[in-house]
C-alpha cells in the first residue's frame, strides 16, 4: 500500500480483492483509521502495521496469513 498521507482523516479503509502483496508503511500516516479490511488479497505478513492503533483489522482469505514477525 503506497502513500496515503492525503487521507489522514480516513476512518475506514476497504482494500478487499486488490491483489495486494505487501502492506508497507503507507498506512502509518492514517492516524484516525479505525477499521481496515484487506480480505481476498495476496498478503503473506502484516509488516507495515506495527504501531497502528486499529480497533478492527480484517484479513481473511485463502492467500492471507496473520504473520506479524
GROMACS .gro file of N, CA, C and O in nm:
model
  276
    1UNK      N    1   0.086  -0.117   0.000
    1UNK     CA    2   0.000   0.000   0.000
    1UNK      C    3   0.090   0.122   0.000
    1UNK      O    4   0.180   0.134   0.082
    2UNK      N    5   0.067   0.213  -0.092
    2UNK     CA    6   0.152   0.330  -0.108
    2UNK      C    7   0.118   0.444  -0.013
    2UNK      O    8   0.051   0.426   0.088
    3UNK      N    9   0.166   0.563  -0.047
    3UNK     CA   10   0.148   0.681   0.037
    3UNK      C   11   0.002   0.724   0.040
    3UNK      O   12  -0.059   0.754  -0.062
    4UNK      N   13  -0.056   0.727   0.158
    4UNK     CA   14  -0.195   0.768   0.177
    4UNK      C   15  -0.205   0.892   0.265
    4UNK      O   16  -0.310   0.919   0.323
    5UNK      N   17  -0.098   0.969   0.275
    5UNK     CA   18  -0.094   1.083   0.367
    5UNK      C   19  -0.199   1.189   0.333
    5UNK      O   20  -0.237   1.267   0.420
    6UNK      N   21  -0.250   1.193   0.212
    6UNK     CA   22  -0.353   1.290   0.176
    6UNK      C   23  -0.488   1.256   0.239
    6UNK      O   24  -0.580   1.337   0.237
    7UNK      N   25  -0.499   1.136   0.296
    7UNK     CA   26  -0.624   1.089   0.353
    7UNK      C   27  -0.613   1.071   0.505
    7UNK      O   28  -0.666   0.976   0.561
    8UNK      N   29  -0.549   1.160   0.573
    8UNK     CA   30  -0.521   1.147   0.716
    8UNK      C   31  -0.645   1.135   0.803
    8UNK      O   32  -0.640   1.080   0.911
    9UNK      N   33  -0.759   1.184   0.759
    9UNK     CA   34  -0.882   1.179   0.838
    9UNK      C   35  -0.966   1.055   0.809
    9UNK      O   36  -1.074   1.038   0.865
   10UNK      N   37  -0.915   0.969   0.726
   10UNK     CA   38  -0.987   0.847   0.689
   10UNK      C   39  -1.006   0.758   0.812
   10UNK      O   40  -0.913   0.735   0.888
   11UNK      N   41  -1.128   0.710   0.834
   11UNK     CA   42  -1.156   0.624   0.949
   11UNK      C   43  -1.179   0.479   0.909
   11UNK      O   44  -1.163   0.390   0.991
   12UNK      N   45  -1.218   0.454   0.784
   12UNK     CA   46  -1.242   0.318   0.737
   12UNK      C   47  -1.182   0.303   0.598
   12UNK      O   48  -1.203   0.387   0.511
   13UNK      N   49  -1.107   0.195   0.580
   13UNK     CA   50  -1.043   0.169   0.451
   13UNK      C   51  -1.067   0.025   0.412
   13UNK      O   52  -1.031  -0.067   0.485
   14UNK      N   53  -1.131   0.004   0.299
   14UNK     CA   54  -1.161  -0.130   0.249
   14UNK      C   55  -1.081  -0.150   0.120
   14UNK      O   56  -1.107  -0.084   0.020
   15UNK      N   57  -0.984  -0.240   0.125
   15UNK     CA   58  -0.898  -0.270   0.010
   15UNK      C   59  -0.914  -0.415  -0.032
   15UNK      O   60  -0.819  -0.478  -0.079
   16UNK      N   61  -1.032  -0.470  -0.016
   16UNK     CA   62  -1.059  -0.610  -0.049
   16UNK      C   63  -1.041  -0.637  -0.198
   16UNK      O   64  -1.079  -0.556  -0.282
   17UNK      N   65  -0.983  -0.753  -0.229
   17UNK     CA   66  -0.975  -0.802  -0.366
   17UNK      C   67  -0.892  -0.718  -0.460
   17UNK      O   68  -0.927  -0.701  -0.576
   18UNK      N   69  -0.778  -0.666  -0.414
   18UNK     CA   70  -0.694  -0.581  -0.498
   18UNK      C   71  -0.558  -0.642  -0.530
   18UNK      O   72  -0.468  -0.571  -0.575
   19UNK      N   73  -0.540  -0.770  -0.505
   19UNK     CA   74  -0.413  -0.838  -0.534
   19UNK      C   75  -0.295  -0.777  -0.458
   19UNK      O   76  -0.181  -0.783  -0.504
   20UNK      N   77  -0.320  -0.715  -0.343
   20UNK     CA   78  -0.214  -0.654  -0.262
   20UNK      C   79  -0.126  -0.764  -0.205
   20UNK      O   80  -0.175  -0.862  -0.151
   21UNK      N   81   0.006  -0.747  -0.217
   21UNK     CA   82   0.101  -0.845  -0.166
   21UNK      C   83   0.173  -0.796  -0.042
   21UNK      O   84   0.214  -0.876   0.041
   22UNK      N   85   0.194  -0.665  -0.030
   22UNK     CA   86   0.267  -0.607   0.082
   22UNK      C   87   0.189  -0.488   0.136
   22UNK      O   88   0.135  -0.409   0.060
   23UNK      N   89   0.189  -0.472   0.267
   23UNK     CA   90   0.119  -0.360   0.328
   23UNK      C   91   0.205  -0.235   0.323
   23UNK      O   92   0.161  -0.129   0.283
   24UNK      N   93   0.330  -0.244   0.362
   24UNK     CA   94   0.419  -0.129   0.359
   24UNK      C   95   0.385  -0.028   0.466
   24UNK      O   96   0.303  -0.050   0.554
   25UNK      N   97   0.448   0.089   0.458
   25UNK     CA   98   0.433   0.192   0.560
   25UNK      C   99   0.327   0.297   0.526
   25UNK      O  100   0.306   0.390   0.601
   26UNK      N  101   0.260   0.283   0.414
   26UNK     CA  102   0.161   0.382   0.371
   26UNK      C  103   0.046   0.402   0.467
   26UNK      O  104  -0.012   0.510   0.473
   27UNK      N  105   0.013   0.300   0.544
   27UNK     CA  106  -0.099   0.310   0.637
   27UNK      C  107  -0.063   0.379   0.768
   27UNK      O  108  -0.151   0.420   0.842
   28UNK      N  109   0.064   0.394   0.796
   28UNK     CA  110   0.106   0.453   0.923
   28UNK      C  111   0.069   0.600   0.935
   28UNK      O  112   0.059   0.653   1.045
   29UNK      N  113   0.044   0.669   0.825
   29UNK     CA  114   0.007   0.810   0.829
   29UNK      C  115  -0.142   0.830   0.857
   29UNK      O  116  -0.186   0.941   0.881
   30UNK      N  117  -0.219   0.722   0.855
   30UNK     CA  118  -0.364   0.730   0.876
   30UNK      C  119  -0.394   0.718   1.026
   30UNK      O  120  -0.437   0.615   1.075
   31UNK      N  121  -0.373   0.825   1.098
   31UNK     CA  122  -0.384   0.825   1.242
   31UNK      C  123  -0.526   0.810   1.293
   31UNK      O  124  -0.548   0.771   1.407
   32UNK      N  125  -0.627   0.837   1.212
   32UNK     CA  126  -0.766   0.826   1.255
   32UNK      C  127  -0.830   0.696   1.207
   32UNK      O  128  -0.947   0.671   1.233
   33UNK      N  129  -0.753   0.611   1.139
   33UNK     CA  130  -0.806   0.487   1.086
   33UNK      C  131  -0.852   0.395   1.199
   33UNK      O  132  -0.778   0.369   1.293
   34UNK      N  133  -0.975   0.350   1.191
   34UNK     CA  134  -1.031   0.262   1.293
   34UNK      C  135  -1.061   0.124   1.239
   34UNK      O  136  -1.065   0.027   1.314
   35UNK      N  137  -1.087   0.114   1.109
   35UNK     CA  138  -1.121  -0.016   1.051
   35UNK      C  139  -1.048  -0.032   0.919
   35UNK      O  140  -1.055   0.054   0.832
   36UNK      N  141  -0.978  -0.144   0.907
   36UNK     CA  142  -0.903  -0.176   0.786
   36UNK      C  143  -0.941  -0.316   0.741
   36UNK      O  144  -0.935  -0.410   0.819
   37UNK      N  145  -0.981  -0.328   0.617
   37UNK     CA  146  -1.016  -0.459   0.562
   37UNK      C  147  -0.927  -0.488   0.442
   37UNK      O  148  -0.922  -0.409   0.347
   38UNK      N  149  -0.855  -0.598   0.449
   38UNK     CA  150  -0.763  -0.640   0.343
   38UNK      C  151  -0.797  -0.780   0.293
   38UNK      O  152  -0.709  -0.854   0.250
   39UNK      N  153  -0.922  -0.817   0.298
   39UNK     CA  154  -0.964  -0.952   0.261
   39UNK      C  155  -0.940  -0.979   0.112
   39UNK      O  156  -0.946  -0.889   0.029
   40UNK      N  157  -0.917  -1.105   0.083
   40UNK     CA  158  -0.902  -1.153  -0.055
   40UNK      C  159  -0.791  -1.082  -0.131
   40UNK      O  160  -0.808  -1.036  -0.243
   41UNK      N  161  -0.675  -1.071  -0.066
   41UNK     CA  162  -0.554  -1.020  -0.128
   41UNK      C  163  -0.447  -1.128  -0.117
   41UNK      O  164  -0.475  -1.239  -0.074
   42UNK      N  165  -0.326  -1.098  -0.154
   42UNK     CA  166  -0.216  -1.194  -0.151
   42UNK      C  167  -0.111  -1.155  -0.046
   42UNK      O  168   0.008  -1.167  -0.068
   43UNK      N  169  -0.158  -1.109   0.068
   43UNK     CA  170  -0.069  -1.064   0.176
   43UNK      C  171  -0.014  -1.184   0.251
   43UNK      O  172  -0.090  -1.271   0.293
   44UNK      N  173   0.118  -1.188   0.268
   44UNK     CA  174   0.179  -1.301   0.338
   44UNK      C  175   0.219  -1.265   0.481
   44UNK      O  176   0.249  -1.353   0.560
   45UNK      N  177   0.223  -1.135   0.515
   45UNK     CA  178   0.252  -1.093   0.651
   45UNK      C  179   0.194  -0.954   0.674
   45UNK      O  180   0.147  -0.890   0.581
   46UNK      N  181   0.197  -0.910   0.798
   46UNK     CA  182   0.137  -0.781   0.833
   46UNK      C  183   0.241  -0.675   0.864
   46UNK      O  184   0.215  -0.580   0.938
   47UNK      N  185   0.360  -0.688   0.808
   47UNK     CA  186   0.461  -0.584   0.827
   47UNK      C  187   0.409  -0.454   0.769
   47UNK      O  188   0.351  -0.451   0.661
   48UNK      N  189   0.430  -0.346   0.840
   48UNK     CA  190   0.380  -0.216   0.800
   48UNK      C  191   0.267  -0.170   0.889
   48UNK      O  192   0.228  -0.054   0.885
   49UNK      N  193   0.216  -0.259   0.972
   49UNK     CA  194   0.109  -0.222   1.065
   49UNK      C  195   0.162  -0.206   1.208
   49UNK      O  196   0.083  -0.181   1.299
   50UNK      N  197   0.292  -0.220   1.227
   50UNK     CA  198   0.349  -0.204   1.360
   50UNK      C  199   0.316  -0.066   1.415
   50UNK      O  200   0.331   0.034   1.347
   51UNK      N  201   0.264  -0.061   1.535
   51UNK     CA  202   0.230   0.065   1.599
   51UNK      C  203   0.094   0.121   1.560
   51UNK      O  204   0.053   0.221   1.614
   52UNK      N  205   0.027   0.058   1.467
   52UNK     CA  206  -0.106   0.105   1.427
   52UNK      C  207  -0.207   0.073   1.537
   52UNK      O  208  -0.208  -0.037   1.590
   53UNK      N  209  -0.290   0.169   1.571
   53UNK     CA  210  -0.391   0.150   1.674
   53UNK      C  211  -0.525   0.124   1.607
   53UNK      O  212  -0.610   0.212   1.597
   54UNK      N  213  -0.543   0.004   1.556
   54UNK     CA  214  -0.664  -0.032   1.483
   54UNK      C  215  -0.757  -0.115   1.569
   54UNK      O  216  -0.725  -0.227   1.604
   55UNK      N  217  -0.876  -0.063   1.602
   55UNK     CA  218  -0.972  -0.142   1.677
   55UNK      C  219  -1.024  -0.262   1.597
   55UNK      O  220  -1.062  -0.363   1.654
   56UNK      N  221  -1.025  -0.250   1.464
   56UNK     CA  222  -1.076  -0.360   1.381
   56UNK      C  223  -0.985  -0.381   1.261
   56UNK      O  224  -0.963  -0.290   1.182
   57UNK      N  225  -0.931  -0.500   1.251
   57UNK     CA  226  -0.848  -0.539   1.137
   57UNK      C  227  -0.904  -0.667   1.079
   57UNK      O  228  -0.918  -0.766   1.149
   58UNK      N  229  -0.938  -0.663   0.951
   58UNK     CA  230  -0.993  -0.780   0.885
   58UNK      C  231  -0.898  -0.824   0.774
   58UNK      O  232  -0.878  -0.750   0.678
   59UNK      N  233  -0.839  -0.941   0.791
   59UNK     CA  234  -0.754  -1.000   0.688
   59UNK      C  235  -0.793  -1.146   0.678
   59UNK      O  236  -0.751  -1.228   0.759
   60UNK      N  237  -0.876  -1.178   0.584
   60UNK     CA  238  -0.921  -1.316   0.567
   60UNK      C  239  -0.923  -1.352   0.420
   60UNK      O  240  -0.959  -1.271   0.336
   61UNK      N  241  -0.879  -1.471   0.391
   61UNK     CA  242  -0.885  -1.527   0.256
   61UNK      C  243  -0.791  -1.645   0.247
   61UNK      O  244  -0.709  -1.668   0.337
   62UNK      N  245  -0.797  -1.716   0.141
   62UNK     CA  246  -0.710  -1.831   0.119
   62UNK      C  247  -0.564  -1.789   0.112
   62UNK      O  248  -0.477  -1.861   0.153
   63UNK      N  249  -0.536  -1.670   0.060
   63UNK     CA  250  -0.399  -1.626   0.039
   63UNK      C  251  -0.344  -1.541   0.151
   63UNK      O  252  -0.235  -1.489   0.141
   64UNK      N  253  -0.419  -1.520   0.257
   64UNK     CA  254  -0.374  -1.433   0.366
   64UNK      C  255  -0.329  -1.514   0.485
   64UNK      O  256  -0.377  -1.623   0.510
   65UNK      N  257  -0.235  -1.458   0.560
   65UNK     CA  258  -0.195  -1.518   0.686
   65UNK      C  259  -0.168  -1.405   0.785
   65UNK      O  260  -0.132  -1.296   0.745
   66UNK      N  261  -0.185  -1.431   0.910
   66UNK     CA  262  -0.165  -1.329   1.012
   66UNK      C  263  -0.028  -1.347   1.076
   66UNK      O  264  -0.014  -1.379   1.192
   67UNK      N  265   0.077  -1.322   1.002
   67UNK     CA  266   0.214  -1.337   1.048
   67UNK      C  267   0.270  -1.198   1.076
   67UNK      O  268   0.294  -1.122   0.984
   68UNK      N  269   0.293  -1.165   1.203
   68UNK     CA  270   0.341  -1.031   1.239
   68UNK      C  271   0.492  -1.026   1.251
   68UNK      O  272   0.546  -0.922   1.277
   69UNK      N  273   0.561  -1.135   1.233
   69UNK     CA  274   0.708  -1.136   1.251
   69UNK      C  275   0.779  -1.073   1.135
   69UNK      O  276   0.732  -1.056   1.029
   0.00000   0.00000   0.00000
